[in-house]
Amino acid sequence: MDVVIPAAGRGTRLRPLTAEQPKPLVTVGDRALIDHVLTAVAPTDPQRVIIVLGHRGEQLRHHLGTTYAGLPVEYVTQPAPRGLADALLQAAPRVEDTVLVVNADNVYTDSLDYLTRAHETIGTVLVETVGAARARSTGVVTTDEKGCIEAMVEKPASPPSQTVSAGAAVFEPAIFAACREIDRAETGEYELANAITHLATTDCVRTVSLRGDRVNVNTPADVEAAAALRE
């Protein structure tokens, strides 16, 4: 299994913390945000970690180098900020089989090995239940009576459920074809939520509930909350 971490975003809501550095290098507690992400990933025992670089990517490459806790680290570049599905496609030529995709801006209290162990189908998405207000700001998931994902919609004005993506998922290589099939969203980006919805039309994409807690770091207040989470 490979790990892909999209890390190309500008982190505009984190300014001024991202004025001179990429979002994954923002300090959370005593470490960079990307270090917290990799700490959650390492116990899944991946073959390698592929970082998708963008804004100030060379700083991130310099920070991590070619290994992290014994894991080989490789890099690809997303030339323009065109969404998570596009970021995943930049890494596609490097991925050999099953892939764990983890956003670069989440701090978890638990490692993600339980997610990879639960993976048995074409896709497995980590989810949690949140309030309606928070659901309007993220990817919302609906499932059928068998527990398979019916659809995933990004930042809906009227959320169809309060089950949302928790920033990580495991996929078989069919996800890359799904990413190629989708159109640009109204935001102008190729959204991974739409690729997951498309993938779910071909086979069962299941969900796994988040263990422990997480903070999705988007604002300076989130940095403080994430630091407290790891104390």
Short mmCIF file of C-alpha atoms in Angstrom, two decimals:
data_model
loop_
_atom_site.label_atom_id
_atom_site.label_comp_id
_atom_site.label_asym_id
_atom_site.label_seq_id
_atom_site.Cartn_x
_atom_site.Cartn_y
_atom_site.Cartn_z
CA MET A 1 0.00 0.00 0.00
CA ASP A 2 1.11 3.53 -0.83
CA VAL A 3 0.11 6.72 0.95
CA VAL A 4 -0.72 9.92 -0.93
CA ILE A 5 -0.86 13.20 1.00
CA PRO A 6 -2.17 16.17 -0.99
CA ALA A 7 -0.27 19.16 0.39
CA ALA A 8 -0.50 21.79 -2.33
CA GLY A 9 -2.98 24.23 -0.80
CA ARG A 10 -2.15 27.84 0.12
CA GLY A 11 -3.84 27.81 3.52
CA THR A 12 -5.26 31.32 3.08
CA ARG A 13 -7.44 31.09 6.20
CA LEU A 14 -4.31 30.44 8.25
CA ARG A 15 -2.61 33.72 7.33
CA PRO A 16 -0.38 35.22 8.63
CA LEU A 17 0.94 31.78 9.67
CA THR A 18 1.15 30.76 5.99
CA ALA A 19 2.54 34.03 4.67
CA GLU A 20 6.08 32.64 4.40
CA GLN A 21 5.55 28.86 4.58
CA PRO A 22 3.21 26.16 3.27
CA LYS A 23 0.25 25.14 5.43
CA PRO A 24 1.69 21.70 6.36
CA LEU A 25 4.66 23.41 8.05
CA VAL A 26 2.53 25.46 10.45
CA THR A 27 3.60 24.56 13.97
CA VAL A 28 1.02 22.66 16.02
CA GLY A 29 2.24 22.19 19.56
CA ASP A 30 5.90 21.25 19.24
CA ARG A 31 5.85 19.92 15.65
CA ALA A 32 4.83 20.85 12.14
CA LEU A 33 1.33 19.90 11.05
CA ILE A 34 2.70 17.43 8.48
CA ASP A 35 4.58 15.60 11.24
CA HIS A 36 1.30 14.97 13.06
CA VAL A 37 -0.20 13.62 9.83
CA LEU A 38 2.72 11.27 9.24
CA THR A 39 2.59 10.06 12.84
CA ALA A 40 -0.99 8.91 12.19
CA VAL A 41 0.05 7.29 8.90
CA ALA A 42 3.23 5.46 9.95
CA PRO A 43 1.52 2.57 11.84
CA THR A 44 -0.32 1.58 8.65
CA ASP A 45 3.06 0.30 7.42
CA PRO A 46 2.94 1.73 3.89
CA GLN A 47 5.42 0.94 1.15
CA ARG A 48 6.06 4.66 0.70
CA VAL A 49 4.57 8.10 1.19
CA ILE A 50 3.95 10.37 -1.80
CA ILE A 51 3.55 14.07 -1.03
CA VAL A 52 1.76 16.24 -3.59
CA LEU A 53 3.52 19.60 -3.50
CA GLY A 54 2.26 23.02 -4.54
CA HIS A 55 2.57 26.39 -2.79
CA ARG A 56 6.11 26.74 -1.37
CA GLY A 57 6.58 23.02 -1.90
CA GLU A 58 10.36 23.12 -1.74
CA GLN A 59 10.16 24.10 1.92
CA LEU A 60 8.13 21.00 2.64
CA ARG A 61 10.56 18.83 0.67
CA HIS A 62 13.45 20.27 2.66
CA HIS A 63 11.64 19.64 5.96
CA LEU A 64 10.85 15.99 5.30
CA GLY A 65 13.71 14.85 3.07
CA THR A 66 13.59 11.35 1.57
CA THR A 67 12.51 9.35 4.65
CA TYR A 68 10.28 9.82 7.66
CA ALA A 69 10.47 7.39 10.60
CA GLY A 70 12.00 4.89 8.18
CA LEU A 71 9.34 5.40 5.49
CA PRO A 72 10.47 6.34 1.99
CA VAL A 73 9.09 9.75 1.00
CA GLU A 74 8.63 10.80 -2.62
CA TYR A 75 7.26 13.97 -4.18
CA VAL A 76 5.14 15.02 -7.12
CA THR A 77 3.94 18.51 -8.02
CA GLN A 78 0.44 19.78 -8.67
CA PRO A 79 1.10 22.62 -11.14
CA ALA A 80 -2.08 24.53 -10.27
CA PRO A 81 -4.57 24.30 -7.38
CA ARG A 82 -7.25 22.33 -9.21
CA GLY A 83 -8.69 20.25 -6.37
CA LEU A 84 -8.03 17.01 -4.51
CA ALA A 85 -9.03 14.73 -7.38
CA ASP A 86 -6.48 16.46 -9.60
CA ALA A 87 -3.87 16.21 -6.83
CA LEU A 88 -4.47 12.47 -6.60
CA LEU A 89 -4.01 12.11 -10.35
CA GLN A 90 -0.58 13.75 -10.13
CA ALA A 91 0.48 10.86 -7.88
CA ALA A 92 -1.22 8.14 -9.95
CA PRO A 93 1.87 7.13 -11.99
CA ARG A 94 3.74 6.41 -8.75
CA VAL A 95 1.02 4.33 -7.07
CA GLU A 96 1.32 0.59 -7.53
CA ASP A 97 -1.77 -0.81 -5.78
CA THR A 98 -4.02 0.12 -2.86
CA VAL A 99 -3.64 3.73 -1.75
CA LEU A 100 -4.33 5.51 1.53
CA VAL A 101 -5.18 9.17 0.87
CA VAL A 102 -4.81 11.50 3.86
CA ASN A 103 -5.32 15.24 3.83
CA ALA A 104 -2.32 17.24 5.03
CA ASP A 105 -4.29 19.37 7.48
CA ASN A 106 -5.74 16.95 10.05
CA VAL A 107 -4.47 16.14 13.52
CA TYR A 108 -5.72 12.81 14.89
CA THR A 109 -5.47 11.38 18.39
CA ASP A 110 -5.33 7.81 16.99
CA SER A 111 -3.25 6.31 14.22
CA LEU A 112 -5.07 5.32 11.03
CA ASP A 113 -4.17 1.64 11.02
CA TYR A 114 -7.76 0.66 11.93
CA LEU A 115 -8.93 2.30 8.69
CA THR A 116 -6.54 0.33 6.51
CA ARG A 117 -7.35 -2.92 8.34
CA ALA A 118 -11.06 -2.40 7.68
CA HIS A 119 -10.57 -1.89 3.94
CA GLU A 120 -12.14 -4.75 1.94
CA THR A 121 -13.92 -3.14 -1.02
CA ILE A 122 -13.12 -0.72 -3.81
CA GLY A 123 -13.02 2.16 -1.33
CA THR A 124 -13.29 2.87 2.39
CA VAL A 125 -13.90 6.41 3.64
CA LEU A 126 -13.22 7.58 7.20
CA VAL A 127 -16.26 9.47 8.53
CA GLU A 128 -17.60 11.13 11.65
CA THR A 129 -20.92 12.63 12.77
CA VAL A 130 -21.01 16.41 13.24
CA GLY A 131 -23.50 19.21 13.72
CA ALA A 132 -25.42 20.68 10.80
CA ALA A 133 -23.39 23.90 10.74
CA ARG A 134 -20.12 22.03 10.40
CA ALA A 135 -21.60 19.69 7.80
CA ARG A 136 -22.23 22.70 5.56
CA SER A 137 -18.48 23.37 5.44
CA THR A 138 -17.17 19.94 4.43
CA GLY A 139 -17.86 16.75 2.46
CA VAL A 140 -21.16 15.13 3.46
CA VAL A 141 -21.80 11.42 2.96
CA THR A 142 -25.06 9.53 2.42
CA THR A 143 -25.26 5.72 2.53
CA ASP A 144 -27.80 3.07 1.54
CA GLU A 145 -29.34 0.34 3.66
CA LYS A 146 -26.28 -1.88 3.06
CA GLY A 147 -23.89 0.77 4.37
CA CYS A 148 -22.50 1.60 0.94
CA ILE A 149 -21.96 5.24 0.00
CA GLU A 150 -24.64 6.60 -2.30
CA ALA A 151 -23.13 10.05 -2.73
CA MET A 152 -20.68 12.52 -1.27
CA VAL A 153 -21.30 16.22 -1.71
CA GLU A 154 -18.89 19.03 -0.88
CA LYS A 155 -20.11 21.90 1.35
CA PRO A 156 -23.85 21.57 0.70
CA ALA A 157 -26.13 24.44 1.73
CA SER A 158 -28.66 21.87 2.99
CA PRO A 159 -26.69 18.82 4.17
CA PRO A 160 -28.48 15.54 3.36
CA SER A 161 -26.91 13.98 6.47
CA GLN A 162 -24.57 14.85 9.32
CA THR A 163 -22.06 12.17 8.37
CA VAL A 164 -18.94 13.79 6.94
CA SER A 165 -15.55 12.81 5.61
CA ALA A 166 -12.86 12.77 8.30
CA GLY A 167 -9.94 13.49 6.00
CA ALA A 168 -8.74 10.00 5.05
CA ALA A 169 -9.77 7.15 2.76
CA VAL A 170 -8.40 3.93 1.27
CA PHE A 171 -8.96 3.13 -2.40
CA GLU A 172 -8.19 0.54 -5.00
CA PRO A 173 -6.65 1.91 -8.24
CA ALA A 174 -10.13 2.35 -9.76
CA ILE A 175 -10.22 5.71 -7.94
CA PHE A 176 -7.88 7.13 -10.58
CA ALA A 177 -10.32 6.33 -13.39
CA ALA A 178 -13.07 7.94 -11.32
CA CYS A 179 -10.97 11.08 -10.92
CA ARG A 180 -10.50 11.25 -14.68
CA GLU A 181 -14.23 10.83 -15.36
CA ILE A 182 -15.55 13.76 -13.34
CA ASP A 183 -16.07 17.32 -14.53
CA ARG A 184 -14.95 20.48 -12.80
CA ALA A 185 -17.20 21.54 -9.94
CA GLU A 186 -18.71 25.03 -9.75
CA THR A 187 -15.67 25.99 -7.67
CA GLY A 188 -13.49 25.34 -10.71
CA GLU A 189 -11.83 22.38 -8.97
CA TYR A 190 -11.94 18.65 -9.55
CA GLU A 191 -13.39 17.52 -6.25
CA LEU A 192 -12.54 14.17 -4.69
CA ALA A 193 -16.09 14.04 -3.33
CA ASN A 194 -17.39 13.83 -6.89
CA ALA A 195 -14.87 11.13 -7.76
CA ILE A 196 -15.98 9.10 -4.73
CA THR A 197 -19.62 9.47 -5.81
CA HIS A 198 -18.67 8.23 -9.27
CA LEU A 199 -16.66 5.33 -7.82
CA ALA A 200 -19.66 4.35 -5.71
CA THR A 201 -21.68 3.72 -8.88
CA THR A 202 -19.30 0.90 -9.80
CA ASP A 203 -19.00 -0.96 -6.48
CA CYS A 204 -19.60 -0.60 -2.76
CA VAL A 205 -17.61 2.17 -1.12
CA ARG A 206 -17.92 1.67 2.63
CA THR A 207 -17.40 3.95 5.59
CA VAL A 208 -15.45 3.53 8.83
CA SER A 209 -16.16 5.70 11.85
CA LEU A 210 -13.41 7.89 13.26
CA ARG A 211 -11.78 6.63 16.43
CA GLY A 212 -10.69 9.19 18.97
CA ASP A 213 -10.77 12.85 17.94
CA ARG A 214 -9.44 15.02 15.16
CA VAL A 215 -9.07 18.68 14.33
CA ASN A 216 -9.16 19.87 10.74
CA VAL A 217 -6.68 22.76 10.86
CA ASN A 218 -7.90 25.68 8.76
CA THR A 219 -7.65 28.72 11.05
CA PRO A 220 -5.36 29.97 13.83
CA ALA A 221 -8.04 28.88 16.33
CA ASP A 222 -7.84 25.36 14.90
CA VAL A 223 -4.07 25.37 15.50
CA GLU A 224 -4.69 26.00 19.19
CA ALA A 225 -7.40 23.32 19.35
CA ALA A 226 -5.16 20.78 17.62
CA ALA A 227 -2.26 21.55 19.93
CA ALA A 228 -4.51 20.98 22.95
CA LEU A 229 -5.70 17.71 21.41
CA ARG A 230 -2.14 16.37 21.33
CA GLU A 231 -1.14 17.48 24.86
#
